């Protein structure tokens, strides 16, 4: 039951990361500075592109974990991989959302700070990423450094 919970939690973390990325992109297209959309600045584009790559990779890991839980094939490995990666991506996406939204990101008028709190809570809900990496190392017969 805990393995299934951890595997499904990766999908929730994917939802947090995906929502925060989508909302941040939408906001940066609307927000203007120097009479230009803020999203047009190259430095922000690079940050969002990196975040998009992380979210896409998380989507693959979460889907693999859900499929492995449904079929029963290598479920332990798939869940450990998904959870080892999901926490960092969800927290990073939420932190970027709060930062790129500026002051509005931490106010009650915008839910970005709530997503950050959720991402932080999810990152330890069924074990830390480090614990899942250690479990994965044991499952594939690797010694931890």
Coordinates of N, CA and C in Angstrom, one line a residue:
X1 N 0.8 -1.2 0.0 CA 0.0 0.0 0.0 C 0.9 1.3 0.0
X2 N 2.0 1.2 0.8 CA 2.9 2.4 0.8 C 3.5 2.6 -0.6
X3 N 3.9 1.5 -1.2 CA 4.5 1.6 -2.5 C 3.5 2.2 -3.5
X4 N 2.3 1.7 -3.5 CA 1.3 2.3 -4.4 C 1.0 3.8 -4.1
X5 N 1.0 4.1 -2.8 CA 0.8 5.5 -2.5 C 2.0 6.4 -3.0
X6 N 3.2 5.9 -2.8 CA 4.4 6.6 -3.3 C 4.3 6.8 -4.8
X7 N 3.9 5.7 -5.5 CA 3.9 5.8 -7.0 C 2.8 6.7 -7.4
X8 N 1.7 6.8 -6.8 CA 0.6 7.7 -7.2 C 0.9 9.1 -6.8
X9 N 1.7 9.3 -5.7 CA 2.1 10.6 -5.3 C 3.0 11.3 -6.3
X10 N 3.7 10.5 -7.1 CA 4.5 11.1 -8.2 C 3.6 11.8 -9.2
X11 N 2.4 11.2 -9.4 CA 1.5 11.8 -10.3 C 0.9 13.2 -9.8
X12 N 0.7 13.2 -8.5 CA 0.3 14.5 -7.9 C 1.4 15.5 -8.0
X13 N 2.6 15.1 -7.7 CA 3.8 16.0 -7.8 C 3.9 16.5 -9.3
X14 N 3.6 15.6 -10.2 CA 3.6 16.0 -11.6 C 2.6 17.1 -11.9
X15 N 1.4 16.9 -11.3 CA 0.4 17.9 -11.4 C 0.8 19.3 -10.8
X16 N 1.4 19.2 -9.7 CA 1.9 20.5 -9.1 C 2.9 21.2 -10.0
X17 N 3.9 20.4 -10.5 CA 4.9 21.0 -11.3 C 4.3 21.5 -12.6
X18 N 3.4 20.7 -13.2 CA 2.8 21.1 -14.5 C 2.0 22.4 -14.3
X19 N 1.2 22.5 -13.3 CA 0.3 23.6 -13.0 C 1.2 24.9 -12.8
X20 N 2.2 24.7 -12.0 CA 3.0 25.9 -11.7 C 3.8 26.4 -12.9
X21 N 4.3 25.5 -13.8 CA 4.9 25.9 -15.0 C 4.0 26.6 -16.0
X22 N 2.8 26.0 -16.1 CA 1.8 26.6 -17.0 C 1.3 27.9 -16.6
X23 N 1.1 28.1 -15.3 CA 0.6 29.3 -14.8 C 1.7 30.4 -14.8
X24 N 3.0 30.0 -14.6 CA 4.1 30.9 -14.7 C 4.3 31.4 -16.1
X25 N 4.2 30.5 -17.1 CA 4.3 30.9 -18.5 C 3.2 31.9 -18.9
X26 N 2.0 31.6 -18.5 CA 0.8 32.5 -18.7 C 1.1 33.9 -18.1
X27 N 1.5 33.9 -16.9 CA 1.7 35.2 -16.2 C 2.8 36.0 -16.9
X28 N 3.9 35.3 -17.3 CA 5.0 36.1 -17.9 C 4.7 36.6 -19.3
X29 N 3.7 36.0 -20.0 CA 3.2 36.5 -21.2 C 2.4 37.7 -21.1
X30 N 1.7 37.8 -19.9 CA 0.8 39.0 -19.7 C 1.6 40.1 -19.0
X31 N 2.5 39.9 -18.1 CA 3.2 40.9 -17.4 C 4.1 41.7 -18.3
X32 N 4.1 43.0 -18.2 CA 4.9 43.8 -19.1 C 5.9 44.6 -18.2
X33 N 7.1 44.8 -18.8 CA 8.1 45.6 -18.2 C 8.9 46.3 -19.3
X34 N 9.1 47.6 -19.2 CA 9.7 48.3 -20.3 C 8.9 48.2 -21.6
X35 N 7.6 48.1 -21.5 CA 6.6 48.0 -22.6 C 6.8 46.7 -23.4
X36 N 7.4 45.7 -22.8 CA 7.5 44.4 -23.4 C 7.0 43.3 -22.5
X37 N 6.5 42.2 -23.0 CA 6.2 41.1 -22.1 C 7.4 40.5 -21.4
X38 N 7.3 40.3 -20.1 CA 8.5 39.8 -19.3 C 8.9 38.5 -19.8
X39 N 8.0 37.7 -20.3 CA 8.4 36.4 -20.9 C 9.2 36.4 -22.1
X40 N 9.4 37.6 -22.7 CA 10.3 37.7 -23.8 C 11.8 37.8 -23.5
X41 N 12.1 38.0 -22.2 CA 13.5 38.2 -21.8 C 14.2 36.8 -21.9
X42 N 15.3 36.8 -22.5 CA 16.1 35.6 -22.7 C 16.4 34.8 -21.5
X43 N 16.8 35.5 -20.4 CA 17.1 34.8 -19.2 C 15.9 34.0 -18.6
X44 N 14.8 34.6 -18.7 CA 13.6 33.9 -18.2 C 13.2 32.7 -19.1
X45 N 13.4 32.9 -20.4 CA 13.1 31.8 -21.4 C 14.0 30.6 -21.1
X46 N 15.2 30.8 -20.8 CA 16.2 29.7 -20.5 C 15.7 29.0 -19.2
X47 N 15.3 29.7 -18.2 CA 14.9 29.1 -16.9 C 13.6 28.3 -17.2
X48 N 12.7 28.8 -17.9 CA 11.5 28.1 -18.2 C 11.7 26.9 -19.1
X49 N 12.6 27.0 -20.0 CA 13.0 25.8 -20.9 C 13.6 24.7 -20.1
X50 N 14.4 25.0 -19.1 CA 15.0 24.0 -18.3 C 13.9 23.4 -17.4
X51 N 13.0 24.2 -16.9 CA 12.0 23.7 -16.1 C 11.0 22.8 -16.9
X52 N 10.8 23.2 -18.1 CA 9.9 22.3 -19.0 C 10.5 21.0 -19.2
X53 N 11.8 20.9 -19.4 CA 12.5 19.6 -19.6 C 12.4 18.8 -18.3
X54 N 12.5 19.4 -17.2 CA 12.3 18.6 -15.9 C 10.9 18.1 -15.8
X55 N 9.9 18.9 -16.1 CA 8.5 18.5 -16.0 C 8.2 17.3 -17.0
X56 N 8.7 17.4 -18.2 CA 8.5 16.3 -19.2 C 9.2 15.0 -18.7
X57 N 10.4 15.1 -18.1 CA 11.0 13.9 -17.6 C 10.2 13.4 -16.4
X58 N 9.7 14.2 -15.6 CA 8.9 13.8 -14.5 C 7.6 13.1 -15.0
X59 N 7.0 13.6 -16.1 CA 5.8 13.0 -16.6 C 6.1 11.6 -17.0
X60 N 7.3 11.4 -17.7 CA 7.6 10.0 -18.1 C 7.8 9.1 -16.9
X61 N 8.5 9.6 -15.8 CA 8.7 8.7 -14.7 C 7.4 8.4 -13.9
X62 N 6.5 9.4 -13.8 CA 5.3 9.2 -13.1 C 4.4 8.2 -13.9
X63 N 4.3 8.4 -15.2 CA 3.5 7.4 -16.0 C 4.1 6.0 -16.0
X64 N 5.4 5.9 -16.0 CA 6.0 4.6 -15.8 C 5.7 4.0 -14.5
X65 N 5.7 4.8 -13.4 CA 5.4 4.2 -12.1 C 3.9 3.8 -12.1
X66 N 3.0 4.6 -12.6 CA 1.6 4.2 -12.6 C 1.4 2.9 -13.5
X67 N 2.1 2.8 -14.6 CA 2.0 1.6 -15.4 C 2.5 0.4 -14.7
X68 N 3.6 0.6 -14.1 CA 4.2 -0.5 -13.3 C 3.3 -1.0 -12.2
X69 N 2.7 -0.1 -11.5 CA 1.8 -0.4 -10.4 C 0.6 -1.2 -11.0
X70 N 0.1 -0.8 -12.2 CA -1.1 -1.4 -12.8 C -0.7 -2.8 -13.3
X71 N 0.5 -3.0 -13.8 CA 0.8 -4.3 -14.4 C 1.6 -5.2 -13.4
X72 N 2.2 -4.6 -12.4 CA 3.0 -5.3 -11.4 C 4.4 -5.6 -11.8
X73 N 4.8 -5.1 -13.0 CA 6.2 -5.4 -13.5 C 7.2 -4.3 -13.0
X74 N 8.2 -4.7 -12.3 CA 9.2 -3.8 -11.8 C 8.6 -2.6 -11.1
X75 N 7.6 -2.8 -10.3 CA 6.9 -1.7 -9.7 C 7.8 -1.0 -8.6
X76 N 8.6 -1.8 -7.9 CA 9.5 -1.3 -6.9 C 10.5 -0.3 -7.5
X77 N 11.1 -0.7 -8.6 CA 12.1 0.1 -9.3 C 11.5 1.4 -9.8
X78 N 10.3 1.2 -10.5 CA 9.7 2.3 -11.2 C 9.2 3.4 -10.1
X79 N 8.7 2.9 -9.0 CA 8.2 3.8 -8.0 C 9.4 4.5 -7.3
X80 N 10.5 3.8 -7.1 CA 11.7 4.4 -6.5 C 12.3 5.5 -7.4
X81 N 12.3 5.2 -8.7 CA 12.9 6.2 -9.7 C 12.0 7.4 -9.7
X82 N 10.7 7.2 -9.8 CA 9.7 8.3 -9.8 C 9.8 9.2 -8.6
X83 N 9.9 8.6 -7.4 CA 9.9 9.4 -6.2 C 11.3 10.0 -6.0
X84 N 12.3 9.4 -6.4 CA 13.6 10.0 -6.3 C 13.8 11.3 -7.1
X85 N 13.0 11.4 -8.2 CA 13.1 12.5 -9.1 C 11.9 13.5 -8.9
X86 N 10.8 13.0 -8.5 CA 9.6 13.9 -8.5 C 9.6 15.0 -7.4
X87 N 10.1 14.7 -6.3 CA 10.2 15.7 -5.2 C 11.0 16.9 -5.6
X88 N 12.1 16.7 -6.2 CA 13.0 17.8 -6.5 C 12.4 18.7 -7.7
X89 N 11.7 18.0 -8.6 CA 11.1 18.8 -9.7 C 9.9 19.6 -9.3
X90 N 9.1 19.0 -8.5 CA 7.9 19.7 -8.0 C 8.3 20.9 -7.1
X91 N 9.2 20.7 -6.3 CA 9.7 21.9 -5.4 C 10.3 22.9 -6.3
X92 N 11.2 22.5 -7.2 CA 11.9 23.5 -8.1 C 10.8 24.3 -8.9
X93 N 9.9 23.6 -9.5 CA 8.8 24.3 -10.3 C 8.0 25.3 -9.4
X94 N 7.7 24.9 -8.2 CA 6.9 25.8 -7.4 C 7.8 27.0 -6.9
X95 N 9.0 26.7 -6.6 CA 9.9 27.8 -6.2 C 10.1 28.8 -7.4
X96 N 10.2 28.3 -8.6 CA 10.4 29.2 -9.7 C 9.1 30.0 -9.9
X97 N 7.9 29.3 -9.7 CA 6.7 30.0 -9.9 C 6.6 31.2 -8.9
X98 N 6.9 31.0 -7.7 CA 6.8 32.0 -6.7 C 7.8 33.2 -7.0
X99 N 9.0 32.8 -7.4 CA 10.0 33.8 -7.7 C 9.6 34.6 -9.0
X100 N 9.2 33.9 -10.0 CA 8.9 34.6 -11.3 C 7.6 35.4 -11.3
X101 N 6.7 35.1 -10.3 CA 5.5 35.8 -10.1 C 5.8 37.1 -9.4
X102 N 7.0 37.2 -8.8 CA 7.3 38.4 -8.0 C 6.5 38.5 -6.7
X103 N 6.2 39.7 -6.3 CA 5.5 39.9 -5.0 C 4.1 39.2 -5.0
X104 N 3.4 39.1 -6.1 CA 2.1 38.5 -6.1 C 2.1 37.0 -5.8
X105 N 3.3 36.4 -6.0 CA 3.4 35.0 -5.8 C 3.3 34.6 -4.3
X106 N 3.6 35.5 -3.4 CA 3.5 35.2 -2.0 C 2.3 35.8 -1.3
X107 N 1.4 36.4 -2.0 CA 0.2 37.0 -1.4 C -1.0 36.0 -1.4
X108 N -2.0 36.3 -0.7 CA -3.2 35.5 -0.6 C -4.0 35.5 -1.9
X109 N -3.7 36.5 -2.7 CA -4.5 36.7 -4.0 C -4.0 35.7 -5.0
X110 N -2.9 35.1 -4.9 CA -2.4 34.1 -5.9 C -2.0 32.8 -5.1
X111 N -2.4 31.6 -5.7 CA -2.2 30.3 -5.1 C -0.7 29.8 -5.2
X112 N 0.2 30.5 -5.8 CA 1.5 29.9 -6.1 C 2.2 29.5 -4.8
X113 N 2.0 30.2 -3.7 CA 2.7 29.9 -2.4 C 2.0 28.6 -1.9
X114 N 0.8 28.4 -2.1 CA 0.1 27.1 -1.7 C 0.7 25.9 -2.4
X115 N 1.0 26.1 -3.7 CA 1.5 25.0 -4.4 C 3.0 24.7 -3.9
X116 N 3.7 25.7 -3.5 CA 5.0 25.5 -2.9 C 4.9 24.7 -1.6
X117 N 4.0 25.1 -0.8 CA 3.8 24.3 0.5 C 3.4 22.9 0.2
X118 N 2.6 22.7 -0.8 CA 2.1 21.3 -1.1 C 3.3 20.5 -1.7
X119 N 4.1 21.1 -2.5 CA 5.3 20.4 -3.1 C 6.3 20.0 -2.0
X120 N 6.5 20.9 -1.0 CA 7.4 20.7 0.1 C 6.8 19.5 1.0
X121 N 5.5 19.5 1.2 CA 4.9 18.5 2.1 C 5.0 17.1 1.3
X122 N 4.7 17.1 0.0 CA 4.8 15.9 -0.8 C 6.2 15.3 -0.9
X123 N 7.2 16.2 -0.8 CA 8.6 15.7 -0.9 C 9.0 14.8 0.2
X124 N 8.3 14.8 1.3 CA 8.6 13.9 2.4 C 7.5 13.0 2.8
X125 N 6.4 13.0 2.1 CA 5.2 12.2 2.5 C 5.4 10.7 2.5
X126 N 6.1 10.2 1.5 CA 6.3 8.7 1.5 C 7.8 8.4 1.5
X127 N 8.6 9.2 2.2 CA 10.0 9.1 2.2 C 10.7 10.1 1.4
X128 N 11.9 10.5 1.8 CA 12.6 11.5 1.1 C 13.2 11.0 -0.2
X129 N 13.6 11.9 -1.1 CA 14.2 11.4 -2.3 C 15.5 10.6 -2.1
X130 N 16.2 11.0 -1.0 CA 17.4 10.2 -0.7 C 17.1 8.8 -0.2
X131 N 16.0 8.6 0.5 CA 15.6 7.3 0.9 C 15.2 6.4 -0.3
X132 N 14.5 7.1 -1.3 CA 14.1 6.3 -2.5 C 15.3 6.0 -3.3
X133 N 16.3 6.9 -3.4 CA 17.6 6.6 -4.1 C 18.3 5.4 -3.4
X134 N 18.3 5.4 -2.1 CA 19.0 4.2 -1.4 C 18.2 2.9 -1.7
X135 N 16.9 3.0 -1.7 CA 16.1 1.8 -2.0 C 16.3 1.3 -3.4
X136 N 16.4 2.3 -4.3 CA 16.7 1.9 -5.7 C 18.1 1.3 -5.9
X137 N 19.1 1.8 -5.2 CA 20.4 1.2 -5.2 C 20.4 -0.2 -4.8
X138 N 19.6 -0.5 -3.7 CA 19.5 -1.9 -3.2 C 18.8 -2.7 -4.2
X139 N 17.8 -2.2 -4.9 CA 17.0 -3.0 -5.8 C 17.8 -3.4 -7.0
X140 N 18.7 -2.6 -7.5 CA 19.5 -2.9 -8.7 C 20.9 -3.3 -8.3
X141 N 21.2 -3.6 -7.0 CA 22.4 -4.2 -6.6 C 23.6 -3.2 -6.8
X142 N 23.4 -1.9 -6.4 CA 24.5 -1.0 -6.4 C 24.8 -0.6 -4.9
X143 N 26.0 -0.4 -4.6 CA 26.4 0.0 -3.3 C 26.3 1.5 -3.3
X144 N 25.8 2.1 -2.2 CA 25.8 3.5 -2.0 C 27.2 4.0 -1.7
X145 N 27.6 5.2 -2.2 CA 28.9 5.7 -2.0 C 29.1 6.0 -0.5

